[in-house]
PDB file of C-alpha atoms in Angstrom:
ATOM      1  CA  MET Z   1      93.936 -25.406 -19.551  1.00 66.00           C
ATOM      2  CA  SER Z   2      93.468 -23.443 -22.767  1.00 65.00           C
ATOM      3  CA  GLN Z   3      91.752 -25.083 -25.724  1.00 65.00           C
ATOM      4  CA  THR Z   4      93.761 -26.069 -28.797  1.00 76.00           C
ATOM      5  CA  ASP Z   5      92.939 -27.206 -32.323  1.00 80.00           C
ATOM      6  CA  VAL Z   6      96.279 -28.999 -32.576  1.00 89.00           C
ATOM      7  CA  ASP Z   7      96.381 -32.733 -31.901  1.00 92.00           C
ATOM      8  CA  PHE Z   8      99.252 -33.325 -29.456  1.00 96.00           C
ATOM      9  CA  SER Z   9      98.275 -36.912 -28.666  1.00 93.00           C
ATOM     10  CA  ASP Z  10     101.321 -38.256 -30.535  1.00 95.00           C
ATOM     11  CA  SER Z  11     103.681 -35.718 -28.958  1.00 97.00           C
ATOM     12  CA  ALA Z  12     105.517 -35.708 -25.646  1.00 98.00           C
ATOM     13  CA  VAL Z  13     106.434 -32.978 -23.193  1.00 99.00           C
ATOM     14  CA  LEU Z  14     109.641 -33.150 -21.195  1.00 98.00           C
ATOM     15  CA  ILE Z  15     109.787 -30.574 -18.396  1.00 98.00           C
ATOM     16  CA  VAL Z  16     113.384 -29.854 -17.460  1.00 97.00           C
ATOM     17  CA  ALA Z  17     114.490 -28.316 -14.169  1.00 94.00           C
ATOM     18  CA  HIS Z  18     117.936 -27.829 -12.710  1.00 90.00           C
ATOM     19  CA  GLY Z  19     117.465 -29.739  -9.469  1.00 86.00           C
ATOM     20  CA  SER Z  20     120.142 -30.043  -6.805  1.00 78.00           C
ATOM     21  CA  PRO Z  21     122.352 -32.863  -5.553  1.00 71.00           C
ATOM     22  CA  HIS Z  22     122.029 -31.366  -2.058  1.00 66.00           C
ATOM     23  CA  SER Z  23     118.258 -30.922  -1.797  1.00 61.00           C
ATOM     24  CA  ALA Z  24     115.598 -33.040  -3.466  1.00 56.00           C
ATOM     25  CA  GLY Z  25     112.885 -30.573  -2.433  1.00 53.00           C
ATOM     26  CA  GLY Z  26     113.293 -28.518  -5.584  1.00 55.00           C
ATOM     27  CA  THR Z  27     112.036 -31.341  -7.763  1.00 60.00           C
ATOM     28  CA  SER Z  28     108.578 -31.430  -6.204  1.00 82.00           C
ATOM     29  CA  THR Z  29     107.264 -28.419  -8.135  1.00 88.00           C
ATOM     30  CA  THR Z  30     108.401 -29.832 -11.455  1.00 92.00           C
ATOM     31  CA  ARG Z  31     106.996 -33.277 -10.697  1.00 92.00           C
ATOM     32  CA  ARG Z  32     103.676 -31.719  -9.696  1.00 92.00           C
ATOM     33  CA  LEU Z  33     103.555 -29.733 -12.937  1.00 93.00           C
ATOM     34  CA  ALA Z  34     104.226 -32.864 -14.961  1.00 95.00           C
ATOM     35  CA  GLN Z  35     101.374 -34.622 -13.190  1.00 95.00           C
ATOM     36  CA  GLN Z  36      99.035 -31.663 -13.745  1.00 94.00           C
ATOM     37  CA  LEU Z  37      99.798 -31.672 -17.445  1.00 95.00           C
ATOM     38  CA  ALA Z  38      99.438 -35.450 -17.698  1.00 96.00           C
ATOM     39  CA  ASN Z  39      96.042 -35.301 -16.009  1.00 95.00           C
ATOM     40  CA  VAL Z  40      94.508 -33.184 -18.782  1.00 93.00           C
ATOM     41  CA  GLU Z  41      95.416 -35.912 -21.306  1.00 94.00           C
ATOM     42  CA  ILE Z  42      96.390 -33.574 -24.139  1.00 95.00           C
ATOM     43  CA  PHE Z  43      99.825 -35.091 -24.735  1.00 97.00           C
ATOM     44  CA  GLY Z  44     100.794 -38.668 -25.388  1.00 97.00           C
ATOM     45  CA  GLU Z  45     103.533 -38.522 -22.740  1.00 97.00           C
ATOM     46  CA  VAL Z  46     104.536 -36.036 -20.032  1.00 98.00           C
ATOM     47  CA  SER Z  47     107.805 -36.492 -18.142  1.00 97.00           C
ATOM     48  CA  ALA Z  48     110.086 -34.545 -15.836  1.00 96.00           C
ATOM     49  CA  GLY Z  49     113.875 -34.666 -15.722  1.00 96.00           C
ATOM     50  CA  PHE Z  50     116.686 -32.793 -14.009  1.00 95.00           C
ATOM     51  CA  LEU Z  51     120.171 -31.555 -14.778  1.00 94.00           C
ATOM     52  CA  ALA Z  52     121.754 -32.033 -11.356  1.00 90.00           C
ATOM     53  CA  GLU Z  53     119.891 -34.967  -9.794  1.00 89.00           C
ATOM     54  CA  LYS Z  54     118.032 -38.131 -10.680  1.00 91.00           C
ATOM     55  CA  PRO Z  55     116.177 -38.790 -12.843  1.00 93.00           C
ATOM     56  CA  PHE Z  56     118.657 -37.083 -15.129  1.00 96.00           C
ATOM     57  CA  VAL Z  57     117.026 -35.511 -18.141  1.00 97.00           C
ATOM     58  CA  ALA Z  58     119.162 -37.440 -20.635  1.00 97.00           C
ATOM     59  CA  ASP Z  59     118.032 -40.729 -19.087  1.00 97.00           C
ATOM     60  CA  VAL Z  60     114.387 -39.661 -19.149  1.00 97.00           C
ATOM     61  CA  LEU Z  61     114.686 -38.697 -22.817  1.00 97.00           C
ATOM     62  CA  LYS Z  62     115.879 -42.203 -23.728  1.00 95.00           C
ATOM     63  CA  ASP Z  63     112.575 -43.671 -22.544  1.00 95.00           C
ATOM     64  CA  ILE Z  64     110.293 -41.350 -24.518  1.00 96.00           C
ATOM     65  CA  ASP Z  65     108.749 -42.967 -27.590  1.00 93.00           C
ATOM     66  CA  ALA Z  66     107.125 -39.950 -29.260  1.00 96.00           C
ATOM     67  CA  SER Z  67     108.493 -38.655 -32.558  1.00 95.00           C
ATOM     68  CA  THR Z  68     108.054 -35.029 -31.440  1.00 97.00           C
ATOM     69  CA  ILE Z  69     109.238 -34.084 -27.977  1.00 98.00           C
ATOM     70  CA  TYR Z  70     108.717 -30.587 -26.600  1.00 99.00           C
ATOM     71  CA  ILE Z  71     111.419 -29.718 -24.086  1.00 99.00           C
ATOM     72  CA  VAL Z  72     110.181 -27.043 -21.670  1.00 98.00           C
ATOM     73  CA  PRO Z  73     112.814 -25.500 -19.371  1.00 98.00           C
ATOM     74  CA  ASN Z  74     111.258 -24.940 -15.951  1.00 96.00           C
ATOM     75  CA  LEU Z  75     113.681 -22.094 -15.364  1.00 95.00           C
ATOM     76  CA  ALA Z  76     113.268 -18.467 -14.376  1.00 95.00           C
ATOM     77  CA  THR Z  77     115.167 -17.081 -17.330  1.00 95.00           C
ATOM     78  CA  THR Z  78     117.537 -17.665 -20.210  1.00 93.00           C
ATOM     79  CA  GLY Z  79     121.238 -17.557 -19.455  1.00 89.00           C
ATOM     80  CA  TYR Z  80     123.961 -20.100 -18.763  1.00 92.00           C
ATOM     81  CA  ILE Z  81     121.742 -23.060 -17.851  1.00 94.00           C
ATOM     82  CA  PHE Z  82     119.312 -22.496 -20.725  1.00 96.00           C
ATOM     83  CA  GLU Z  83     121.909 -21.634 -23.341  1.00 95.00           C
ATOM     84  CA  GLU Z  84     124.708 -24.041 -22.437  1.00 95.00           C
ATOM     85  CA  LYS Z  85     124.058 -26.594 -19.705  1.00 96.00           C
ATOM     86  CA  LEU Z  86     120.668 -27.864 -20.909  1.00 97.00           C
ATOM     87  CA  PRO Z  87     121.559 -28.151 -24.640  1.00 97.00           C
ATOM     88  CA  LYS Z  88     124.774 -29.974 -23.752  1.00 97.00           C
ATOM     89  CA  ALA Z  89     122.933 -32.456 -21.517  1.00 97.00           C
ATOM     90  CA  LEU Z  90     120.455 -33.331 -24.284  1.00 97.00           C
ATOM     91  CA  GLY Z  91     122.695 -32.950 -27.315  1.00 96.00           C
ATOM     92  CA  LEU Z  92     120.594 -30.147 -28.771  1.00 97.00           C
ATOM     93  CA  THR Z  93     121.863 -28.300 -31.823  1.00 95.00           C
ATOM     94  CA  GLY Z  94     119.281 -25.488 -31.825  1.00 95.00           C
ATOM     95  CA  LEU Z  95     115.621 -24.809 -31.202  1.00 96.00           C
ATOM     96  CA  VAL Z  96     114.755 -27.932 -33.225  1.00 97.00           C
ATOM     97  CA  THR Z  97     117.049 -30.956 -33.209  1.00 97.00           C
ATOM     98  CA  GLU Z  98     116.553 -34.023 -35.377  1.00 95.00           C
ATOM     99  CA  ARG Z  99     118.041 -37.287 -34.189  1.00 94.00           C
ATOM    100  CA  ILE Z 100     117.882 -40.974 -34.939  1.00 92.00           C
ATOM    101  CA  SER Z 101     117.258 -42.918 -31.761  1.00 88.00           C
ATOM    102  CA  PRO Z 102     116.334 -46.553 -31.063  1.00 88.00           C
ATOM    103  CA  LYS Z 103     112.751 -45.192 -31.212  1.00 82.00           C
ATOM    104  CA  GLY Z 104     113.299 -43.921 -34.766  1.00 90.00           C
ATOM    105  CA  LEU Z 105     113.428 -40.323 -36.055  1.00 94.00           C
ATOM    106  CA  GLN Z 106     112.696 -37.815 -33.317  1.00 96.00           C
ATOM    107  CA  HIS Z 107     112.322 -34.038 -33.320  1.00 97.00           C
ATOM    108  CA  LEU Z 108     113.432 -32.374 -30.104  1.00 98.00           C
ATOM    109  CA  VAL Z 109     111.778 -28.953 -29.868  1.00 98.00           C
ATOM    110  CA  LEU Z 110     113.186 -26.556 -27.269  1.00 98.00           C
ATOM    111  CA  THR Z 111     110.742 -23.945 -25.958  1.00 98.00           C
ATOM    112  CA  GLU Z 112     111.408 -20.683 -24.180  1.00 98.00           C
ATOM    113  CA  PRO Z 113     111.734 -20.873 -20.361  1.00 98.00           C
ATOM    114  CA  VAL Z 114     108.729 -20.718 -18.075  1.00 97.00           C
ATOM    115  CA  GLY Z 115     110.001 -17.626 -16.260  1.00 96.00           C
ATOM    116  CA  THR Z 116     110.074 -15.331 -19.292  1.00 97.00           C
ATOM    117  CA  HIS Z 117     106.400 -15.868 -20.168  1.00 97.00           C
ATOM    118  CA  PRO Z 118     104.254 -12.709 -19.719  1.00 95.00           C
ATOM    119  CA  LEU Z 119     101.638 -14.637 -17.735  1.00 96.00           C
ATOM    120  CA  LEU Z 120     104.122 -15.111 -14.902  1.00 96.00           C
ATOM    121  CA  VAL Z 121     104.057 -11.368 -14.187  1.00 96.00           C
ATOM    122  CA  LYS Z 122     100.277 -11.551 -13.758  1.00 96.00           C
ATOM    123  CA  ILE Z 123     100.621 -14.596 -11.516  1.00 96.00           C
ATOM    124  CA  MET Z 124     103.206 -12.892  -9.308  1.00 97.00           C
ATOM    125  CA  THR Z 125     101.155  -9.705  -9.126  1.00 96.00           C
ATOM    126  CA  SER Z 126      98.133 -11.728  -8.071  1.00 96.00           C
ATOM    127  CA  MET Z 127     100.217 -13.382  -5.333  1.00 96.00           C
ATOM    128  CA  VAL Z 128     101.107  -9.976  -3.900  1.00 96.00           C
ATOM    129  CA  GLN Z 129      97.539  -8.695  -4.173  1.00 95.00           C
ATOM    130  CA  SER Z 130      96.267 -11.791  -2.359  1.00 95.00           C
ATOM    131  CA  ALA Z 131      98.794 -11.273   0.434  1.00 96.00           C
ATOM    132  CA  LEU Z 132      97.729  -7.636   0.810  1.00 94.00           C
ATOM    133  CA  ALA Z 133      94.119  -8.761   1.137  1.00 94.00           C
ATOM    134  CA  ASP Z 134      94.878 -11.678   3.460  1.00 95.00           C
ATOM    135  CA  PHE Z 135      96.806  -9.471   5.869  1.00 95.00           C
ATOM    136  CA  ASP Z 136      94.361  -6.557   5.482  1.00 94.00           C
ATOM    137  CA  ILE Z 137      96.963  -4.152   4.095  1.00 92.00           C
ATOM    138  CA  ASP Z 138      95.765  -1.122   2.153  1.00 86.00           C
ATOM    139  CA  VAL Z 139      98.599   0.372   0.105  1.00 80.00           C
ATOM    140  CA  ASN Z 140      96.502   3.500  -0.417  1.00 76.00           C
ATOM    141  CA  ASP Z 141      96.381   4.139   3.317  1.00 73.00           C
ATOM    142  CA  ASP Z 142      99.162   6.541   4.286  1.00 61.00           C
ATOM    143  CA  VAL Z 143      99.337   4.866   7.690  1.00 60.00           C
ATOM    144  CA  ASN Z 144     100.658   1.758   5.962  1.00 72.00           C
ATOM    145  CA  ASP Z 145     104.211   2.016   4.697  1.00 91.00           C
ATOM    146  CA  VAL Z 146     104.532  -0.941   2.313  1.00 94.00           C
ATOM    147  CA  ALA Z 147     107.376  -2.152   0.086  1.00 96.00           C
ATOM    148  CA  LEU Z 148     107.857  -5.142  -2.195  1.00 97.00           C
ATOM    149  CA  VAL Z 149     111.167  -6.916  -2.738  1.00 98.00           C
ATOM    150  CA  VAL Z 150     111.334  -9.291  -5.713  1.00 98.00           C
ATOM    151  CA  VAL Z 151     114.120 -11.778  -5.048  1.00 98.00           C
ATOM    152  CA  GLY Z 152     116.001 -13.204  -8.027  1.00 97.00           C
ATOM    153  CA  HIS Z 153     118.813 -15.710  -8.186  1.00 95.00           C
ATOM    154  CA  GLY Z 154     121.384 -13.646 -10.025  1.00 94.00           C
ATOM    155  CA  SER Z 155     124.571 -15.077 -11.511  1.00 90.00           C
ATOM    156  CA  THR Z 156     128.217 -14.272 -12.106  1.00 88.00           C
ATOM    157  CA  LYS Z 157     128.078 -16.176 -15.437  1.00 86.00           C
ATOM    158  CA  SER Z 158     125.253 -14.289 -17.152  1.00 89.00           C
ATOM    159  CA  ARG Z 159     123.253 -11.065 -16.829  1.00 92.00           C
ATOM    160  CA  ALA Z 160     120.018 -12.822 -17.849  1.00 94.00           C
ATOM    161  CA  SER Z 161     118.721 -13.519 -14.324  1.00 94.00           C
ATOM    162  CA  PHE Z 162     119.493  -9.993 -13.121  1.00 96.00           C
ATOM    163  CA  LEU Z 163     117.845  -8.333 -16.112  1.00 97.00           C
ATOM    164  CA  GLN Z 164     114.775 -10.588 -16.101  1.00 97.00           C
ATOM    165  CA  THR Z 165     114.219  -9.943 -12.395  1.00 97.00           C
ATOM    166  CA  LEU Z 166     114.361  -6.185 -13.020  1.00 97.00           C
ATOM    167  CA  HIS Z 167     111.925  -6.598 -15.909  1.00 97.00           C
ATOM    168  CA  VAL Z 168     109.465  -8.663 -13.871  1.00 97.00           C
ATOM    169  CA  ALA Z 169     109.530  -6.186 -10.974  1.00 96.00           C
ATOM    170  CA  ALA Z 170     108.894  -3.261 -13.316  1.00 95.00           C
ATOM    171  CA  GLU Z 171     106.074  -5.073 -15.126  1.00 95.00           C
ATOM    172  CA  MET Z 172     104.413  -5.980 -11.834  1.00 94.00           C
ATOM    173  CA  GLY Z 173     104.280  -2.306 -10.953  1.00 91.00           C
ATOM    174  CA  ILE Z 174     102.732  -1.401 -14.286  1.00 89.00           C
ATOM    175  CA  TYR Z 175     100.311  -4.308 -14.397  1.00 81.00           C
ATOM    176  CA  GLY Z 176      98.748  -4.307 -10.958  1.00 79.00           C
ATOM    177  CA  LEU Z 177     100.752  -2.479  -8.301  1.00 88.00           C
ATOM    178  CA  PRO Z 178     100.879   1.138  -9.514  1.00 81.00           C
ATOM    179  CA  ASP Z 179     100.615   2.536  -5.988  1.00 81.00           C
ATOM    180  CA  LEU Z 180     103.857   0.844  -4.994  1.00 86.00           C
ATOM    181  CA  THR Z 181     105.494   1.952  -8.229  1.00 77.00           C
ATOM    182  CA  GLY Z 182     104.378   5.536  -7.685  1.00 77.00           C
ATOM    183  CA  ARG Z 183     106.051   5.553  -4.287  1.00 81.00           C
ATOM    184  CA  LYS Z 184     109.149   3.812  -5.689  1.00 87.00           C
ATOM    185  CA  ALA Z 185     108.513   0.971  -3.261  1.00 93.00           C
ATOM    186  CA  ILE Z 186     109.310  -2.006  -5.501  1.00 96.00           C
ATOM    187  CA  PHE Z 187     112.861  -3.306  -5.187  1.00 97.00           C
ATOM    188  CA  THR Z 188     114.970  -6.222  -6.387  1.00 98.00           C
ATOM    189  CA  ALA Z 189     117.556  -8.256  -4.508  1.00 98.00           C
ATOM    190  CA  PHE Z 190     119.561 -11.367  -5.344  1.00 98.00           C
ATOM    191  CA  LEU Z 191     121.206 -14.473  -3.964  1.00 96.00           C
ATOM    192  CA  ASP Z 192     124.395 -14.419  -6.026  1.00 95.00           C
ATOM    193  CA  GLU Z 193     125.018 -10.773  -6.880  1.00 96.00           C
ATOM    194  CA  PRO Z 194     124.385  -7.322  -5.426  1.00 97.00           C
ATOM    195  CA  PRO Z 195     122.172  -5.996  -4.101  1.00 98.00           C
ATOM    196  CA  PHE Z 196     122.239  -9.147  -1.973  1.00 98.00           C
ATOM    197  CA  ILE Z 197     119.075 -10.285  -0.258  1.00 98.00           C
ATOM    198  CA  GLN Z 198     120.740 -10.257   3.168  1.00 98.00           C
ATOM    199  CA  ASP Z 199     121.267  -6.498   2.693  1.00 98.00           C
ATOM    200  CA  TRP Z 200     117.584  -5.767   2.004  1.00 98.00           C
ATOM    201  CA  ARG Z 201     117.445  -3.221   4.832  1.00 97.00           C
ATOM    202  CA  ASP Z 202     119.685  -1.005   2.718  1.00 97.00           C
ATOM    203  CA  LEU Z 203     116.845  -0.868   0.172  1.00 97.00           C
ATOM    204  CA  THR Z 204     113.859   0.006   2.354  1.00 95.00           C
ATOM    205  CA  THR Z 205     112.823   0.932   5.883  1.00 94.00           C
ATOM    206  CA  ALA Z 206     109.125   0.364   5.207  1.00 95.00           C
ATOM    207  CA  LYS Z 207     106.968  -0.814   8.099  1.00 94.00           C
ATOM    208  CA  THR Z 208     105.669  -3.740   6.010  1.00 96.00           C
ATOM    209  CA  VAL Z 209     107.941  -5.500   3.542  1.00 97.00           C
ATOM    210  CA  ILE Z 210     106.667  -8.243   1.217  1.00 98.00           C
ATOM    211  CA  PHE Z 211     109.249 -10.626  -0.234  1.00 99.00           C
ATOM    212  CA  LEU Z 212     108.411 -12.564  -3.401  1.00 98.00           C
ATOM    213  CA  PRO Z 213     111.019 -15.034  -4.695  1.00 98.00           C
ATOM    214  CA  PHE Z 214     111.298 -14.948  -8.476  1.00 98.00           C
ATOM    215  CA  LEU Z 215     112.352 -18.573  -8.297  1.00 95.00           C
ATOM    216  CA  ILE Z 216     110.723 -21.417 -10.200  1.00 91.00           C
ATOM    217  CA  SER Z 217     111.833 -24.176  -7.849  1.00 82.00           C
ATOM    218  CA  ASP Z 218     110.616 -24.752  -4.293  1.00 80.00           C
ATOM    219  CA  GLY Z 219     114.025 -26.120  -3.357  1.00 81.00           C
ATOM    220  CA  TYR Z 220     116.674 -25.056  -0.871  1.00 85.00           C
ATOM    221  CA  HIS Z 221     117.009 -21.474  -2.087  1.00 89.00           C
ATOM    222  CA  ALA Z 222     113.299 -20.694  -1.743  1.00 92.00           C
ATOM    223  CA  THR Z 223     112.683 -22.642   1.457  1.00 92.00           C
ATOM    224  CA  ARG Z 224     115.963 -22.050   3.327  1.00 93.00           C
ATOM    225  CA  ASP Z 225     118.530 -19.627   1.911  1.00 95.00           C
ATOM    226  CA  VAL Z 226     116.297 -16.673   1.057  1.00 97.00           C
ATOM    227  CA  PRO Z 227     114.058 -16.696   4.164  1.00 98.00           C
ATOM    228  CA  LEU Z 228     117.106 -17.110   6.431  1.00 97.00           C
ATOM    229  CA  ALA Z 229     118.814 -14.141   4.787  1.00 98.00           C
ATOM    230  CA  ILE Z 230     115.677 -12.034   5.334  1.00 98.00           C
ATOM    231  CA  GLY Z 231     115.264 -12.894   9.012  1.00 97.00           C
ATOM    232  CA  PHE Z 232     112.808 -15.800   9.081  1.00 98.00           C
ATOM    233  CA  ASP Z 233     113.463 -19.109  10.799  1.00 96.00           C
ATOM    234  CA  PRO Z 234     113.310 -21.699   8.000  1.00 94.00           C
ATOM    235  CA  GLY Z 235     113.683 -24.439  10.581  1.00 94.00           C
ATOM    236  CA  ASP Z 236     110.293 -23.601  12.057  1.00 95.00           C
ATOM    237  CA  ALA Z 237     107.746 -26.320  11.265  1.00 96.00           C
ATOM    238  CA  ASP Z 238     104.890 -23.860  10.786  1.00 96.00           C
ATOM    239  CA  PHE Z 239     106.980 -21.829   8.346  1.00 96.00           C
ATOM    240  CA  GLN Z 240     107.645 -24.859   6.159  1.00 94.00           C
ATOM    241  CA  ALA Z 241     104.048 -26.077   6.466  1.00 95.00           C
ATOM    242  CA  ASN Z 242     102.767 -22.744   5.171  1.00 95.00           C
ATOM    243  CA  LEU Z 243     105.099 -22.876   2.161  1.00 92.00           C
ATOM    244  CA  LYS Z 244     103.994 -26.404   1.304  1.00 90.00           C
ATOM    245  CA  GLN Z 245     100.386 -25.179   1.361  1.00 92.00           C
ATOM    246  CA  ASP Z 246     101.312 -22.171  -0.827  1.00 91.00           C
ATOM    247  CA  LYS Z 247     100.629 -19.808   2.066  1.00 95.00           C
ATOM    248  CA  ALA Z 248     102.529 -16.681   3.068  1.00 97.00           C
ATOM    249  CA  ASN Z 249     104.536 -16.408   6.277  1.00 97.00           C
ATOM    250  CA  LYS Z 250     104.608 -13.296   8.440  1.00 97.00           C
ATOM    251  CA  VAL Z 251     106.915 -12.244  11.269  1.00 97.00           C
ATOM    252  CA  HIS Z 252     107.346  -8.998  13.222  1.00 96.00           C
ATOM    253  CA  LEU Z 253     111.034  -8.229  13.496  1.00 95.00           C
ATOM    254  CA  ASN Z 254     112.799  -5.088  14.698  1.00 94.00           C
ATOM    255  CA  GLY Z 255     109.668  -2.976  14.315  1.00 94.00           C
ATOM    256  CA  GLN Z 256     108.805  -4.228  10.830  1.00 96.00           C
ATOM    257  CA  ASP Z 257     106.244  -6.715   9.527  1.00 97.00           C
ATOM    258  CA  LEU Z 258     107.952  -9.075   7.090  1.00 98.00           C
ATOM    259  CA  ILE Z 259     105.818 -11.187   4.750  1.00 98.00           C
ATOM    260  CA  TYR Z 260     107.395 -14.024   2.787  1.00 98.00           C
ATOM    261  CA  LEU Z 261     105.494 -15.480  -0.155  1.00 98.00           C
ATOM    262  CA  PRO Z 262     105.988 -18.919  -1.744  1.00 96.00           C
ATOM    263  CA  PRO Z 263     108.234 -18.940  -4.832  1.00 96.00           C
ATOM    264  CA  ALA Z 264     106.604 -17.805  -8.064  1.00 96.00           C
ATOM    265  CA  GLY Z 265     107.045 -21.225  -9.640  1.00 92.00           C
ATOM    266  CA  SER Z 266     104.815 -22.908  -7.062  1.00 90.00           C
ATOM    267  CA  ALA Z 267     101.665 -21.238  -8.429  1.00 90.00           C
ATOM    268  CA  LYS Z 268      99.094 -23.634  -9.898  1.00 85.00           C
ATOM    269  CA  ASP Z 269      98.801 -21.620 -13.121  1.00 92.00           C
ATOM    270  CA  ILE Z 270     102.378 -22.470 -14.132  1.00 95.00           C
ATOM    271  CA  ALA Z 271     100.982 -25.508 -15.963  1.00 95.00           C
ATOM    272  CA  GLU Z 272      99.126 -23.064 -18.227  1.00 96.00           C
ATOM    273  CA  ILE Z 273     102.453 -21.405 -19.061  1.00 97.00           C
ATOM    274  CA  ILE Z 274     104.016 -24.749 -19.968  1.00 97.00           C
ATOM    275  CA  PHE Z 275     101.113 -25.515 -22.299  1.00 97.00           C
ATOM    276  CA  SER Z 276     101.427 -22.060 -23.862  1.00 97.00           C
ATOM    277  CA  ARG Z 277     105.157 -22.558 -24.414  1.00 98.00           C
ATOM    278  CA  VAL Z 278     104.466 -25.814 -26.238  1.00 98.00           C
ATOM    279  CA  GLN Z 279     101.827 -24.148 -28.432  1.00 97.00           C
ATOM    280  CA  GLN Z 280     104.240 -21.337 -29.313  1.00 97.00           C
ATOM    281  CA  ALA Z 281     106.958 -23.816 -30.220  1.00 97.00           C
ATOM    282  CA  GLN Z 282     104.577 -25.885 -32.327  1.00 96.00           C
ATOM    283  CA  GLU Z 283     103.629 -22.819 -34.370  1.00 92.00           C
ATOM    284  CA  ARG Z 284     107.199 -22.345 -35.555  1.00 85.00           C
ATOM    285  CA  LEU Z 285     107.594 -25.929 -36.810  1.00 82.00           C
TER     286      LEU Z 285
END
């Protein structure tokens, strides 16, 4: 964790994720991040809350004593959830909300989402580079025909997810995967809008295709929906075990090697992004 000259010992951090009433698996990443941040003992309190499952974020907020509470959205992007659903759930009036609670005067400070932080591009690029090394793939070798598909959520309510996924994919090419960019071998696909992930074969016929979910949660989408749409068997015990250990899965299917990486939000360095978001928000107070 980065060093800071600011004393946050009287402040609290509330990490907010969407969650799901259908799958509790997506909360594990957020809970783990909260524990990581609590372990470094920089903040007086660190909590996690959810918009669609217990513990609901509004209930968690009621139990926080600190006078300054940094609310960090563990989301991939801005958009409907960040701009409407989260503020409504917490009664936020802007980036900084003052309220009188049973605890006294509190300042609720909303940070930018985890997924729009520049460090996430470096983390995702590193994930791809590690997979290339682990599976002994040389993108400079003409024998190897390699493509990368960055998988975003997408939405019919906002363009934010679509645009941020495009941005991340482009930045990954510039930052650390220029060989794939030069061959126009980096693509994007989505769960909720075209090009849909189940149609990925319309994007590339490469012999080796690496799939990286630009998803912050390790819930149902990342562990079931996306891999199933690609061609993996998410019901396979080894497949799920690899994801839980932050390992890639590989399958040979219809003449192609398909490599599925854990979701971007499962990386250990995400805690560093949360801390950075808090520091950025503190500077504008």
